[in-house]
Short mmCIF file of C-alpha atoms in Angstrom, two decimals:
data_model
loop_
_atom_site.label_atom_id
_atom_site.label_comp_id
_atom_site.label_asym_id
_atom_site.label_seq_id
_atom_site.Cartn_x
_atom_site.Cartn_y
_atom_site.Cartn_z
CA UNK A 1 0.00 0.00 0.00
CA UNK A 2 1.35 3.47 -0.91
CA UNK A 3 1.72 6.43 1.56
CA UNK A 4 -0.74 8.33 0.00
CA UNK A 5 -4.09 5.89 0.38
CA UNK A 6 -3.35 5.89 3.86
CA UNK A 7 -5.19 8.13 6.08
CA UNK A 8 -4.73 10.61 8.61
CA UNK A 9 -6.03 11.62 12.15
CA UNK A 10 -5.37 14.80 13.64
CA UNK A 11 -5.11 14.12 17.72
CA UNK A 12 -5.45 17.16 19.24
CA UNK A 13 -4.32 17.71 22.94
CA UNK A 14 -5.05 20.49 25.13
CA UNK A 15 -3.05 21.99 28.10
CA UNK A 16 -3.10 22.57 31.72
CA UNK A 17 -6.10 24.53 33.12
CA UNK A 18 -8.85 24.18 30.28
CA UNK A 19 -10.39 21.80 27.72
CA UNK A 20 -10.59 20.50 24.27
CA UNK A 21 -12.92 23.24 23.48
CA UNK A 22 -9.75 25.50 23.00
CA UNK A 23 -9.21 23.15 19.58
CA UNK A 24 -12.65 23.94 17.86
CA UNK A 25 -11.96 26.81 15.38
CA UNK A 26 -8.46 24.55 14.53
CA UNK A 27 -10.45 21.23 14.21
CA UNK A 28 -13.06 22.45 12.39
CA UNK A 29 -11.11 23.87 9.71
CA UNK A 30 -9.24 20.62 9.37
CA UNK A 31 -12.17 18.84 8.91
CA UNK A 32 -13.05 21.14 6.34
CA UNK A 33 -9.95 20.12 4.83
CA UNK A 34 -11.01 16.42 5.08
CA UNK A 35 -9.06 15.39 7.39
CA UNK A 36 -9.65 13.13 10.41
CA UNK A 37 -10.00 14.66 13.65
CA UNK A 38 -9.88 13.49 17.08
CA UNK A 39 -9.65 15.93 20.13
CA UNK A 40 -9.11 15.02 24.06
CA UNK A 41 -12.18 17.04 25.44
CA UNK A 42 -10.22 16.41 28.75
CA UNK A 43 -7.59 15.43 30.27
CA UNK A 44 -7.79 13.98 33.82
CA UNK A 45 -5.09 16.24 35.50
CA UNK A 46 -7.78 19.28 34.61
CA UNK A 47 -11.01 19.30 35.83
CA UNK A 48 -13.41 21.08 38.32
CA UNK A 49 -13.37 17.64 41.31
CA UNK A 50 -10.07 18.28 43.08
CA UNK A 51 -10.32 14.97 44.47
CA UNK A 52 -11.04 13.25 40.52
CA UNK A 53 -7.56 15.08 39.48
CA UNK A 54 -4.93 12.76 37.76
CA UNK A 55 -1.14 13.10 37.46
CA UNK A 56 0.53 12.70 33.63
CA UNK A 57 0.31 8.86 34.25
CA UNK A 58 -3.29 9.29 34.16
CA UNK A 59 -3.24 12.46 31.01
CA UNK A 60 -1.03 9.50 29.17
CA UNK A 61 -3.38 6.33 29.52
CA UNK A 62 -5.90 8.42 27.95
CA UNK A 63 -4.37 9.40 25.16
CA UNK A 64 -2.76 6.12 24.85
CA UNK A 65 -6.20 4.30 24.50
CA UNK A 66 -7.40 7.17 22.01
CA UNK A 67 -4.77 6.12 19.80
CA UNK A 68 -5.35 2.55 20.14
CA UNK A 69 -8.71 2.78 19.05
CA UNK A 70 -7.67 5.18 15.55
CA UNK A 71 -7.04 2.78 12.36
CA UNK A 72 -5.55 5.76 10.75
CA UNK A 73 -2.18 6.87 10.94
CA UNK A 74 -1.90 9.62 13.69
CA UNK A 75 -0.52 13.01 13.78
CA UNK A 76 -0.20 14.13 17.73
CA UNK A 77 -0.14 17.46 18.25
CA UNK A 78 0.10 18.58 22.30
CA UNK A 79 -0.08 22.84 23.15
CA UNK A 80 1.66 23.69 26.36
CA UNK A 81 1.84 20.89 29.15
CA UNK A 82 0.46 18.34 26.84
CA UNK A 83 3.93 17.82 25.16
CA UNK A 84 4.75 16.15 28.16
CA UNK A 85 2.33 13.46 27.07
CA UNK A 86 3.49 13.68 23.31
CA UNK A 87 6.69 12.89 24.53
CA UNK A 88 5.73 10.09 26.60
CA UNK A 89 4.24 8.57 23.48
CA UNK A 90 7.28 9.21 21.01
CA UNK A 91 7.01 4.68 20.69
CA UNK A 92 3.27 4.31 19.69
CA UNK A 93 3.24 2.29 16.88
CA UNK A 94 0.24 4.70 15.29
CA UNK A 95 2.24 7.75 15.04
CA UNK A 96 3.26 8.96 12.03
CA UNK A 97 4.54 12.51 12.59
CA UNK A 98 4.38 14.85 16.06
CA UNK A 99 3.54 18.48 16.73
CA UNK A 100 4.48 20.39 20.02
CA UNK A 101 3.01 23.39 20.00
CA UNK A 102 4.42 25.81 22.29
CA UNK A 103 4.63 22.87 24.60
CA UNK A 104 7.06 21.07 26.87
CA UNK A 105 9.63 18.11 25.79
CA UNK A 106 11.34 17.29 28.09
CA UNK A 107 14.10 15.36 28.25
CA UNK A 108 14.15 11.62 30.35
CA UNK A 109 13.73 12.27 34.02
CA UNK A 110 12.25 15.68 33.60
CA UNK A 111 9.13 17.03 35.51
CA UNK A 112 6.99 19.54 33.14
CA UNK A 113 8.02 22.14 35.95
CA UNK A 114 12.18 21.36 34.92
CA UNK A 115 10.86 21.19 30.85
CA UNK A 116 9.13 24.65 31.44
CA UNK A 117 12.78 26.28 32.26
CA UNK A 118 12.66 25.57 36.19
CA UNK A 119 12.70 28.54 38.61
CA UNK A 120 9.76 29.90 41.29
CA UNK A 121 6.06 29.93 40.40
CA UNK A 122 4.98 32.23 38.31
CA UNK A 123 3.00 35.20 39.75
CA UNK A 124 -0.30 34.33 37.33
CA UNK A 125 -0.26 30.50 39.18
CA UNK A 126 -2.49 30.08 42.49
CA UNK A 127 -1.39 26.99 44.70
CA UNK A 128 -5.21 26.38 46.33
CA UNK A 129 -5.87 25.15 50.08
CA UNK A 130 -7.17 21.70 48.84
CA UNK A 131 -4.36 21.15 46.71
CA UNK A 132 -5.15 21.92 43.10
CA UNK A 133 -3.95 24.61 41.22
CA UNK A 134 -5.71 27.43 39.23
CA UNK A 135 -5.08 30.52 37.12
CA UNK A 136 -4.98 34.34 38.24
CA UNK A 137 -8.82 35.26 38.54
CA UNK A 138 -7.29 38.61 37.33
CA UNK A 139 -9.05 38.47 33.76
CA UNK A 140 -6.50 41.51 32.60
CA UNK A 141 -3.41 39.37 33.90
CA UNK A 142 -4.87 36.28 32.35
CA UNK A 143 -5.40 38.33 28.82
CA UNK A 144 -1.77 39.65 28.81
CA UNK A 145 -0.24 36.61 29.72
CA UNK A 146 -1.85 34.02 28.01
CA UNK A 147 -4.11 35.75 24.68
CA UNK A 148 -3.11 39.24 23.96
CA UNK A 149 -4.36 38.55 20.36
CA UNK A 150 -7.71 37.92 21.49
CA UNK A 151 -10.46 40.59 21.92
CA UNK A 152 -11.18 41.46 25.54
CA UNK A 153 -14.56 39.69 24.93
CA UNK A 154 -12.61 36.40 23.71
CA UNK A 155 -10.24 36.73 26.26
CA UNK A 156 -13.03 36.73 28.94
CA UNK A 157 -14.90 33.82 27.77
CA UNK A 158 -11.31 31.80 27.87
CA UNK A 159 -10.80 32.84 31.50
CA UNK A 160 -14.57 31.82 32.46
CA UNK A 161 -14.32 28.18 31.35
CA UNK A 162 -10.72 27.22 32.87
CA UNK A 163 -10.56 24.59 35.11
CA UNK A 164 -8.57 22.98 37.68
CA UNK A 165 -4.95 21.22 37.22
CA UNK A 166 -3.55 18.76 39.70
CA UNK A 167 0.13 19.88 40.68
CA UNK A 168 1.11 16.21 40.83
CA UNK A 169 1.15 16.29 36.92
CA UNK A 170 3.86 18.99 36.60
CA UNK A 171 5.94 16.73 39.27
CA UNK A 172 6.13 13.43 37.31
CA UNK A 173 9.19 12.73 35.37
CA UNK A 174 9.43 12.08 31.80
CA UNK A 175 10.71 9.04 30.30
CA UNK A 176 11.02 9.69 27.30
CA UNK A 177 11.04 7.05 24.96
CA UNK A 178 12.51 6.47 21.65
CA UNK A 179 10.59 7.81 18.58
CA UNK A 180 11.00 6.54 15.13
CA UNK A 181 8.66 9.28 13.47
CA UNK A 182 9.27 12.63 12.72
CA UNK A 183 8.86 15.75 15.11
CA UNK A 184 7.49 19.18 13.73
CA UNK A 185 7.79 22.20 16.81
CA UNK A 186 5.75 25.33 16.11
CA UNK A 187 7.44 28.47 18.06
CA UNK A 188 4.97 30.58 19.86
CA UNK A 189 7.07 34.34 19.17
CA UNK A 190 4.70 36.54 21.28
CA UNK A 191 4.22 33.22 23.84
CA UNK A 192 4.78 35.19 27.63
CA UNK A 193 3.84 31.82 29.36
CA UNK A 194 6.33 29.80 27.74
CA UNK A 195 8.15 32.42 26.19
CA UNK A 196 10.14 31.34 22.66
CA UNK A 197 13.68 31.54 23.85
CA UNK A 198 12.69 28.34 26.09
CA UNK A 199 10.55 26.68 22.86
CA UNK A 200 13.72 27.22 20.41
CA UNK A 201 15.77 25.33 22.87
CA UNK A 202 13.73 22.38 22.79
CA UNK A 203 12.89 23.20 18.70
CA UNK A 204 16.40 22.27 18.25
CA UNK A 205 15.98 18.77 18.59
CA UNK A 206 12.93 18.63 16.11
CA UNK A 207 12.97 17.81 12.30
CA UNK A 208 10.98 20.69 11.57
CA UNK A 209 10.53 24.01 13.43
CA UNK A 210 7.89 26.93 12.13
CA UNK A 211 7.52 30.08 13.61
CA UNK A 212 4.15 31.81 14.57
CA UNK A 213 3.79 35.68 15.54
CA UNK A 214 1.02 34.91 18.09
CA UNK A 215 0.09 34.27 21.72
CA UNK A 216 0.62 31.17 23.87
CA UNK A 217 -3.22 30.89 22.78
CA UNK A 218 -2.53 30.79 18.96
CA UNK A 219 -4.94 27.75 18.20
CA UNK A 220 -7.18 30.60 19.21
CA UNK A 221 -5.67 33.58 17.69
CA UNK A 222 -4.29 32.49 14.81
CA UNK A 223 -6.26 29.32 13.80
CA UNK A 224 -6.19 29.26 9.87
CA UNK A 225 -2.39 29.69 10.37
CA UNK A 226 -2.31 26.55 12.87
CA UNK A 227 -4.33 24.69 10.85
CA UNK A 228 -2.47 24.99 7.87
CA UNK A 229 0.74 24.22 9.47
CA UNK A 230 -0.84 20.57 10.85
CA UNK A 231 -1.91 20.08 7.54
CA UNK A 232 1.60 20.27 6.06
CA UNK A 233 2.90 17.68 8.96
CA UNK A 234 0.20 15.02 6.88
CA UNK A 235 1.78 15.35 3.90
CA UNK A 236 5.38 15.13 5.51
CA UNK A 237 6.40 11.41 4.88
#
């Protein structure tokens, strides 16, 4: 069978603190491609039950069942934390190509916290009382850290739907196994949460870096732009 009858599912993975919903305006134009599209509407490290939260053990077996269930080839594409769980799934036989998007890869024994550049909290990160973690309620902290390329109004519904994240996810330690597929990392220039100087450090190790003048938020802001880009990792054999 040749390369090109074979088809392709987008997996789309969201990050800490929200849900799959942050993928709609990128999945729907890829369907409107006609491609395949599977996204994780979410993860079990995020969620509004502090005592339901899961570590990345947990974010991984998810995925990992996701993909065993997709007769496709798969293209994995993880924003922010969720590299961590790209990474973690470098071996899975269904992978054909990889996308980190502004995201974390860590090397073998790293935490998301070490992939992320190390160093104290950041102010815009609340450690709660019962143990989970959440974002700044400060909606005008939130915009400027996270979306400045969305409207105020676009911003705000963002901030209203985030969620919980366990911490115990950002303490796990990567393992990092061998992949045998190709790895495509998209640089986030205007990114202040994971700002690009970090991102090009881990870019270096990928097969093919692009560079986007957008927000950490960019599946948001800049969707047609995302879209095409995961497109182009289909085609790449």
């Amino acid at each position: 069978m040749v390369r090109d009858s074979i088809m392709t599912t987008y997996v789309l993975v969201h990050g800490s603190w929200c849900s799959g919903s942050v993928w709609s305006p990128v999945a729907d134009r890829l369907t409107g491609m006609g491609h395949g599209v599977e996204v994780v509407a979410q993860l079990p490290s995020t969620g509004t039950e502090v005592a339901a939260l899961g570590d990345l053990h947990d974010d991984v077996a998810r995925v990992r069942t996701l993909l065993d269930g997709i007769q496709d080839d798969v293209v994995l594409v993880g924003h922010s934390y969720s590299g961590m769980i790209v990474t973690e799934l470098a071996g899975h036989p269904s992978i054909r190509h990889s996308v980190y998007l502004a995201a974390f890869w860590p090397l073998a024994g790293q935490t998301a916290l070490e992939a992320r550049g190390g160093g104290p909290l950041p102010e815009w990160l609340t450690m709660r009382e019962d143990g989970a973690t959440e974002l700044t309620k400060d909606a005008t902290v939130f915009r400027a850290e996270f979306c400045a390329d969305l409207t105020v109004a676009e911003a705000g519904k963002l901030h209203g739907a985030l969620v919980l994240q366990s911490p115990a996810a950002f303490g796990v330690p990567a393992t990092a196994p061998a992949r045998t597929h190709p790895v495509t990392y998209v640089v986030i220039e205007r990114d202040r949460s994971f700002r690009a100087p970090l991102q090009e450090h881990s870019a270096r190790r990928a097969d093919h870096v692009v560079h986007v003048a957008a927000a950490h938020m960019a599946q948001l802001s800049a969707p047609a732009e995302i879209a095409e880009i995961l497109a182009a990792t289909g085609e790449t054999p």
